[in-house]
PDB file of C-alpha atoms and ligand atoms in Angstrom:
ATOM      1  CA  UNK R   1      37.878 -42.905 -48.598  1.00  0.00           C
ATOM      2  CA  UNK R   2      34.980 -41.451 -50.505  1.00  0.00           C
ATOM      3  CA  UNK R   3      32.653 -43.671 -49.546  1.00  0.00           C
ATOM      4  CA  UNK R   4      33.612 -43.546 -46.220  1.00  0.00           C
ATOM      5  CA  UNK R   5      32.619 -39.746 -46.318  1.00  0.00           C
ATOM      6  CA  UNK R   6      29.374 -40.775 -47.661  1.00  0.00           C
ATOM      7  CA  UNK R   7      28.551 -43.370 -45.049  1.00  0.00           C
ATOM      8  CA  UNK R   8      29.404 -40.829 -42.481  1.00  0.00           C
ATOM      9  CA  UNK R   9      26.955 -38.045 -44.069  1.00  0.00           C
ATOM     10  CA  UNK R  10      24.558 -40.615 -44.260  1.00  0.00           C
ATOM     11  CA  UNK R  11      24.764 -41.715 -40.810  1.00  0.00           C
ATOM     12  CA  UNK R  12      25.005 -38.088 -39.550  1.00  0.00           C
ATOM     13  CA  UNK R  13      22.012 -37.205 -41.490  1.00  0.00           C
ATOM     14  CA  UNK R  14      20.035 -40.409 -39.574  1.00  0.00           C
ATOM     15  CA  UNK R  15      21.037 -39.441 -36.509  1.00  0.00           C
ATOM     16  CA  UNK R  16      19.889 -35.843 -36.737  1.00  0.00           C
ATOM     17  CA  UNK R  17      16.685 -36.894 -38.179  1.00  0.00           C
ATOM     18  CA  UNK R  18      16.321 -39.197 -35.178  1.00  0.00           C
ATOM     19  CA  UNK R  19      16.891 -36.558 -32.900  1.00  0.00           C
ATOM     20  CA  UNK R  20      14.516 -34.252 -34.788  1.00  0.00           C
ATOM     21  CA  UNK R  21      12.101 -37.044 -34.657  1.00  0.00           C
ATOM     22  CA  UNK R  22      12.293 -37.384 -30.872  1.00  0.00           C
ATOM     23  CA  UNK R  23      12.231 -34.083 -30.175  1.00  0.00           C
ATOM     24  CA  UNK R  24       9.108 -33.618 -32.120  1.00  0.00           C
ATOM     25  CA  UNK R  25       7.548 -36.580 -30.566  1.00  0.00           C
ATOM     26  CA  UNK R  26       8.521 -34.995 -26.912  1.00  0.00           C
ATOM     27  CA  UNK R  27       6.842 -31.657 -27.889  1.00  0.00           C
ATOM     28  CA  UNK R  28       3.868 -33.511 -29.080  1.00  0.00           C
ATOM     29  CA  UNK R  29       3.254 -35.361 -26.001  1.00  0.00           C
ATOM     30  CA  UNK R  30       0.336 -34.003 -23.984  1.00  0.00           C
ATOM     31  CA  UNK R  31       2.264 -31.933 -20.931  1.00  0.00           C
ATOM     32  CA  UNK R  32      -1.027 -32.730 -18.995  1.00  0.00           C
ATOM     33  CA  UNK R  33      -0.534 -36.275 -18.734  1.00  0.00           C
ATOM     34  CA  UNK R  34       2.833 -35.881 -17.367  1.00  0.00           C
ATOM     35  CA  UNK R  35       1.198 -33.242 -14.950  1.00  0.00           C
ATOM     36  CA  UNK R  36      -1.814 -35.115 -13.682  1.00  0.00           C
ATOM     37  CA  UNK R  37       0.351 -37.849 -12.503  1.00  0.00           C
ATOM     38  CA  UNK R  38       2.667 -35.543 -10.650  1.00  0.00           C
ATOM     39  CA  UNK R  39       0.168 -33.165  -9.748  1.00  0.00           C
ATOM     40  CA  UNK R  40      -2.925 -35.185  -8.373  1.00  0.00           C
ATOM     41  CA  UNK R  41      -2.594 -35.124  -5.042  1.00  0.00           C
ATOM     42  CA  UNK R  42      -0.965 -32.079  -4.614  1.00  0.00           C
ATOM     43  CA  UNK R  43      -2.916 -29.149  -6.059  1.00  0.00           C
ATOM     44  CA  UNK R  44      -6.434 -27.981  -4.552  1.00  0.00           C
ATOM     45  CA  UNK R  45      -8.611 -29.076  -1.523  1.00  0.00           C
ATOM     46  CA  UNK R  46     -11.756 -28.474   0.181  1.00  0.00           C
ATOM     47  CA  UNK R  47     -13.027 -25.097   1.113  1.00  0.00           C
ATOM     48  CA  UNK R  48     -15.931 -22.994   2.225  1.00  0.00           C
ATOM     49  CA  UNK R  49     -16.307 -19.559   0.520  1.00  0.00           C
ATOM     50  CA  UNK R  50     -18.905 -16.923  -0.068  1.00  0.00           C
ATOM     51  CA  UNK R  51     -19.788 -16.275  -3.783  1.00  0.00           C
ATOM     52  CA  UNK R  52     -20.630 -13.047  -5.078  1.00  0.00           C
ATOM     53  CA  UNK R  53     -24.252 -13.330  -3.940  1.00  0.00           C
ATOM     54  CA  UNK R  54     -23.296 -13.756  -0.260  1.00  0.00           C
ATOM     55  CA  UNK R  55     -24.268 -17.751  -0.280  1.00  0.00           C
ATOM     56  CA  UNK R  56     -21.979 -19.986   0.998  1.00  0.00           C
ATOM     57  CA  UNK R  57     -20.268 -22.511  -1.368  1.00  0.00           C
ATOM     58  CA  UNK R  58     -17.964 -25.272  -0.622  1.00  0.00           C
ATOM     59  CA  UNK R  59     -15.692 -27.225  -3.198  1.00  0.00           C
ATOM     60  CA  UNK R  60     -18.430 -30.333  -3.028  1.00  0.00           C
ATOM     61  CA  UNK R  61     -21.108 -28.006  -4.370  1.00  0.00           C
ATOM     62  CA  UNK R  62     -18.780 -28.280  -7.616  1.00  0.00           C
ATOM     63  CA  UNK R  63     -18.109 -31.663  -7.637  1.00  0.00           C
ATOM     64  CA  UNK R  64     -19.898 -33.262 -11.150  1.00  0.00           C
ATOM     65  CA  UNK R  65     -18.351 -30.157 -12.991  1.00  0.00           C
ATOM     66  CA  UNK R  66     -14.981 -29.686 -14.595  1.00  0.00           C
ATOM     67  CA  UNK R  67     -13.756 -26.266 -12.880  1.00  0.00           C
ATOM     68  CA  UNK R  68     -11.651 -23.533 -14.385  1.00  0.00           C
ATOM     69  CA  UNK R  69     -10.357 -21.835 -11.372  1.00  0.00           C
ATOM     70  CA  UNK R  70      -8.556 -18.434 -11.609  1.00  0.00           C
ATOM     71  CA  UNK R  71      -7.009 -16.605  -8.775  1.00  0.00           C
ATOM     72  CA  UNK R  72      -6.858 -13.091  -8.924  1.00  0.00           C
ATOM     73  CA  UNK R  73      -8.430  -9.508  -7.346  1.00  0.00           C
ATOM     74  CA  UNK R  74     -10.663  -7.217  -8.605  1.00  0.00           C
ATOM     75  CA  UNK R  75      -8.344  -4.205  -8.270  1.00  0.00           C
ATOM     76  CA  UNK R  76      -5.907  -6.139 -10.501  1.00  0.00           C
ATOM     77  CA  UNK R  77      -5.193  -3.070 -13.591  1.00  0.00           C
ATOM     78  CA  UNK R  78      -4.284  -5.821 -16.065  1.00  0.00           C
ATOM     79  CA  UNK R  79      -3.315  -9.412 -15.464  1.00  0.00           C
ATOM     80  CA  UNK R  80      -6.617 -10.725 -14.085  1.00  0.00           C
ATOM     81  CA  UNK R  81      -9.054  -9.040 -16.909  1.00  0.00           C
ATOM     82  CA  UNK R  82      -6.759 -10.186 -19.720  1.00  0.00           C
ATOM     83  CA  UNK R  83      -7.034 -13.825 -18.416  1.00  0.00           C
ATOM     84  CA  UNK R  84     -10.866 -13.675 -17.530  1.00  0.00           C
ATOM     85  CA  UNK R  85     -11.501 -12.837 -20.754  1.00  0.00           C
ATOM     86  CA  UNK R  86      -9.257 -15.376 -22.475  1.00  0.00           C
ATOM     87  CA  UNK R  87     -11.287 -18.079 -20.131  1.00  0.00           C
ATOM     88  CA  UNK R  88     -14.476 -16.225 -21.188  1.00  0.00           C
ATOM     89  CA  UNK R  89     -13.713 -16.724 -24.750  1.00  0.00           C
ATOM     90  CA  UNK R  90     -12.380 -20.142 -24.382  1.00  0.00           C
ATOM     91  CA  UNK R  91     -15.798 -20.852 -22.963  1.00  0.00           C
ATOM     92  CA  UNK R  92     -17.528 -19.236 -25.610  1.00  0.00           C
ATOM     93  CA  UNK R  93     -15.479 -21.903 -27.953  1.00  0.00           C
ATOM     94  CA  UNK R  94     -16.936 -24.948 -25.762  1.00  0.00           C
ATOM     95  CA  UNK R  95     -20.658 -24.194 -25.971  1.00  0.00           C
ATOM     96  CA  UNK R  96     -21.649 -28.032 -26.634  1.00  0.00           C
ATOM     97  CA  UNK R  97     -19.907 -28.678 -23.087  1.00  0.00           C
ATOM     98  CA  UNK R  98     -20.850 -25.473 -21.059  1.00  0.00           C
ATOM     99  CA  UNK R  99     -23.082 -27.420 -18.682  1.00  0.00           C
ATOM    100  CA  UNK R 100     -20.251 -29.372 -17.468  1.00  0.00           C
ATOM    101  CA  UNK R 101     -17.765 -26.801 -16.799  1.00  0.00           C
ATOM    102  CA  UNK R 102     -18.026 -24.052 -14.007  1.00  0.00           C
ATOM    103  CA  UNK R 103     -15.596 -21.100 -14.064  1.00  0.00           C
ATOM    104  CA  UNK R 104     -14.515 -19.834 -10.760  1.00  0.00           C
ATOM    105  CA  UNK R 105     -12.840 -16.546  -9.967  1.00  0.00           C
ATOM    106  CA  UNK R 106     -11.193 -16.696  -6.010  1.00  0.00           C
ATOM    107  CA  UNK R 107     -10.069 -13.643  -4.954  1.00  0.00           C
ATOM    108  CA  UNK R 108      -6.675 -13.015  -3.319  1.00  0.00           C
ATOM    109  CA  UNK R 109      -7.579  -9.676  -2.029  1.00  0.00           C
ATOM    110  CA  UNK R 110     -10.654 -10.928   0.223  1.00  0.00           C
ATOM    111  CA  UNK R 111      -9.910  -7.502   2.176  1.00  0.00           C
ATOM    112  CA  UNK R 112     -11.291  -5.722  -0.850  1.00  0.00           C
ATOM    113  CA  UNK R 113     -13.139  -7.897  -2.724  1.00  0.00           C
ATOM    114  CA  UNK R 114     -15.936  -8.270  -0.938  1.00  0.00           C
ATOM    115  CA  UNK R 115     -19.056 -10.415  -2.080  1.00  0.00           C
ATOM    116  CA  UNK R 116     -20.860  -6.978  -3.457  1.00  0.00           C
ATOM    117  CA  UNK R 117     -17.199  -6.156  -5.254  1.00  0.00           C
ATOM    118  CA  UNK R 118     -16.829  -9.168  -7.350  1.00  0.00           C
ATOM    119  CA  UNK R 119     -20.915  -9.379  -8.153  1.00  0.00           C
ATOM    120  CA  UNK R 120     -19.655  -5.872 -10.037  1.00  0.00           C
ATOM    121  CA  UNK R 121     -16.523  -7.425 -11.022  1.00  0.00           C
ATOM    122  CA  UNK R 122     -17.796 -10.828 -12.176  1.00  0.00           C
ATOM    123  CA  UNK R 123     -20.618  -9.309 -14.170  1.00  0.00           C
ATOM    124  CA  UNK R 124     -17.937  -8.134 -16.628  1.00  0.00           C
ATOM    125  CA  UNK R 125     -16.887 -11.124 -17.904  1.00  0.00           C
ATOM    126  CA  UNK R 126     -18.482 -14.804 -18.813  1.00  0.00           C
ATOM    127  CA  UNK R 127     -22.354 -14.844 -17.223  1.00  0.00           C
ATOM    128  CA  UNK R 128     -21.791 -18.129 -15.882  1.00  0.00           C
ATOM    129  CA  UNK R 129     -18.535 -17.115 -13.886  1.00  0.00           C
ATOM    130  CA  UNK R 130     -18.219 -17.209  -9.666  1.00  0.00           C
ATOM    131  CA  UNK R 131     -16.273 -15.015  -7.740  1.00  0.00           C
ATOM    132  CA  UNK R 132     -15.562 -16.181  -4.137  1.00  0.00           C
ATOM    133  CA  UNK R 133     -14.334 -14.824  -1.321  1.00  0.00           C
ATOM    134  CA  UNK R 134     -13.802 -15.368   2.416  1.00  0.00           C
ATOM    135  CA  UNK R 135     -11.771 -14.647   5.164  1.00  0.00           C
ATOM    136  CA  UNK R 136      -8.164 -14.060   5.127  1.00  0.00           C
ATOM    137  CA  UNK R 137      -7.315 -17.258   6.779  1.00  0.00           C
ATOM    138  CA  UNK R 138      -9.843 -19.063   4.389  1.00  0.00           C
ATOM    139  CA  UNK R 139      -8.069 -17.428   1.196  1.00  0.00           C
ATOM    140  CA  UNK R 140      -4.251 -18.125   2.660  1.00  0.00           C
ATOM    141  CA  UNK R 141      -5.411 -21.829   3.035  1.00  0.00           C
ATOM    142  CA  UNK R 142      -6.653 -22.019  -0.233  1.00  0.00           C
ATOM    143  CA  UNK R 143      -3.760 -20.184  -1.774  1.00  0.00           C
ATOM    144  CA  UNK R 144      -1.320 -23.023  -0.297  1.00  0.00           C
ATOM    145  CA  UNK R 145      -3.508 -25.679  -1.426  1.00  0.00           C
ATOM    146  CA  UNK R 146      -3.148 -24.817  -4.813  1.00  0.00           C
ATOM    147  CA  UNK R 147       0.273 -23.252  -4.660  1.00  0.00           C
ATOM    148  CA  UNK R 148      -0.637 -20.029  -5.281  1.00  0.00           C
ATOM    149  CA  UNK R 149       1.553 -17.199  -4.945  1.00  0.00           C
ATOM    150  CA  UNK R 150       0.154 -13.314  -3.611  1.00  0.00           C
ATOM    151  CA  UNK R 151       1.550 -10.774  -1.787  1.00  0.00           C
ATOM    152  CA  UNK R 152       0.754  -7.153  -1.195  1.00  0.00           C
ATOM    153  CA  UNK R 153       3.222  -4.858  -2.908  1.00  0.00           C
ATOM    154  CA  UNK R 154       2.866  -0.975  -3.792  1.00  0.00           C
ATOM    155  CA  UNK R 155       3.166   1.125  -6.797  1.00  0.00           C
ATOM    156  CA  UNK R 156       6.783   0.487  -7.133  1.00  0.00           C
ATOM    157  CA  UNK R 157       6.376  -3.147  -6.931  1.00  0.00           C
ATOM    158  CA  UNK R 158       7.567  -3.384  -3.233  1.00  0.00           C
ATOM    159  CA  UNK R 159       6.404  -5.991  -0.797  1.00  0.00           C
ATOM    160  CA  UNK R 160       4.339  -4.306   1.576  1.00  0.00           C
ATOM    161  CA  UNK R 161       2.428  -6.241   4.520  1.00  0.00           C
ATOM    162  CA  UNK R 162       0.786  -2.983   6.289  1.00  0.00           C
ATOM    163  CA  UNK R 163       0.083  -0.679   3.384  1.00  0.00           C
ATOM    164  CA  UNK R 164      -1.165   3.054   4.934  1.00  0.00           C
ATOM    165  CA  UNK R 165      -4.015   3.204   2.266  1.00  0.00           C
ATOM    166  CA  UNK R 166      -6.111   0.668   0.153  1.00  0.00           C
ATOM    167  CA  UNK R 167      -4.347   1.760  -2.661  1.00  0.00           C
ATOM    168  CA  UNK R 168      -2.068  -1.256  -3.088  1.00  0.00           C
ATOM    169  CA  UNK R 169      -1.715  -4.065  -5.483  1.00  0.00           C
ATOM    170  CA  UNK R 170      -1.502  -7.896  -5.176  1.00  0.00           C
ATOM    171  CA  UNK R 171       1.601  -9.394  -6.950  1.00  0.00           C
ATOM    172  CA  UNK R 172       0.243 -12.771  -7.906  1.00  0.00           C
ATOM    173  CA  UNK R 173       0.494 -16.020  -9.883  1.00  0.00           C
ATOM    174  CA  UNK R 174      -1.110 -16.055 -12.859  1.00  0.00           C
ATOM    175  CA  UNK R 175      -2.298 -19.768 -13.910  1.00  0.00           C
ATOM    176  CA  UNK R 176      -5.873 -21.101 -14.319  1.00  0.00           C
ATOM    177  CA  UNK R 177      -6.495 -24.174 -12.935  1.00  0.00           C
ATOM    178  CA  UNK R 178      -8.421 -27.196 -14.621  1.00  0.00           C
ATOM    179  CA  UNK R 179     -10.201 -29.041 -12.069  1.00  0.00           C
ATOM    180  CA  UNK R 180     -11.952 -32.572 -12.766  1.00  0.00           C
ATOM    181  CA  UNK R 181     -15.356 -33.454 -11.620  1.00  0.00           C
ATOM    182  CA  UNK R 182     -13.951 -35.230  -8.524  1.00  0.00           C
ATOM    183  CA  UNK R 183     -12.335 -32.030  -7.688  1.00  0.00           C
ATOM    184  CA  UNK R 184      -8.580 -33.235  -8.352  1.00  0.00           C
ATOM    185  CA  UNK R 185      -6.212 -31.416 -10.465  1.00  0.00           C
ATOM    186  CA  UNK R 186      -6.463 -31.913 -13.968  1.00  0.00           C
ATOM    187  CA  UNK R 187      -3.637 -29.769 -15.345  1.00  0.00           C
ATOM    188  CA  UNK R 188      -2.932 -25.727 -15.304  1.00  0.00           C
ATOM    189  CA  UNK R 189      -2.560 -23.205 -17.905  1.00  0.00           C
ATOM    190  CA  UNK R 190       0.286 -20.829 -17.506  1.00  0.00           C
ATOM    191  CA  UNK R 191      -0.433 -16.826 -18.540  1.00  0.00           C
ATOM    192  CA  UNK R 192       0.991 -17.628 -22.132  1.00  0.00           C
ATOM    193  CA  UNK R 193      -1.904 -20.368 -23.247  1.00  0.00           C
ATOM    194  CA  UNK R 194      -4.424 -18.666 -25.807  1.00  0.00           C
ATOM    195  CA  UNK R 195      -8.165 -19.038 -25.434  1.00  0.00           C
ATOM    196  CA  UNK R 196      -7.674 -21.432 -28.126  1.00  0.00           C
ATOM    197  CA  UNK R 197      -5.488 -23.582 -26.304  1.00  0.00           C
ATOM    198  CA  UNK R 198      -7.480 -23.763 -23.136  1.00  0.00           C
ATOM    199  CA  UNK R 199     -10.661 -24.722 -25.759  1.00  0.00           C
ATOM    200  CA  UNK R 200      -9.027 -27.618 -27.403  1.00  0.00           C
ATOM    201  CA  UNK R 201      -8.283 -28.642 -24.307  1.00  0.00           C
ATOM    202  CA  UNK R 202     -11.362 -28.475 -22.683  1.00  0.00           C
ATOM    203  CA  UNK R 203     -12.562 -30.571 -25.876  1.00  0.00           C
ATOM    204  CA  UNK R 204     -10.253 -33.189 -25.281  1.00  0.00           C
ATOM    205  CA  UNK R 205     -11.127 -33.830 -22.049  1.00  0.00           C
ATOM    206  CA  UNK R 206     -14.796 -33.197 -21.745  1.00  0.00           C
ATOM    207  CA  UNK R 207     -17.061 -35.438 -23.453  1.00  0.00           C
ATOM    208  CA  UNK R 208     -20.081 -33.719 -25.087  1.00  0.00           C
ATOM    209  CA  UNK R 209     -23.277 -34.244 -23.598  1.00  0.00           C
TER     210      UNK R 209
HETATM  211 NI1   NI J 301      -4.367  -9.930 -11.345  1.00  0.00          NI
END
């Protein structure tokens, strides 16, 4: 009886340890690899927009660079500035790879975010940050291509299609997309990703020059 009990205890312990190891291995497995396979053809796409200097920019102009693409709007009270600061800090951590990386802020609010407005806005963040705007149609297409959600809401967070004033907010998804030099989707970072997480991923993916 006693030996049986010990045997059962040892077995339970081994089983528990195996489960723990398996969970640990799952956690360690790079998530971007799983995302990569699933999302390569699904996220991103061609665009022709206007940058903060009024210059036309297409996706192909950025080929050869790793892109950090963020969709937001310059009137955003908190989420966008937080994320753009985070992206800027992550870029400061990968100075040896900075020539390979282009951070891009694409507005989801092109009606208020003119090139001039964006010029002023992006200057608050990283010197390499480019702001892009375009027609409502262009932006709508790109939102679909990146599966980005963004709608006009009033001060109570209620959707409002035609606000009476310019005093509206945009409820929008806050991912940062990492695109490869061929324009292909590599992975995205959630709002919870820290500057360190972004920097470490960039270090893993981008070779030093
Ligand atoms: Ni925002």
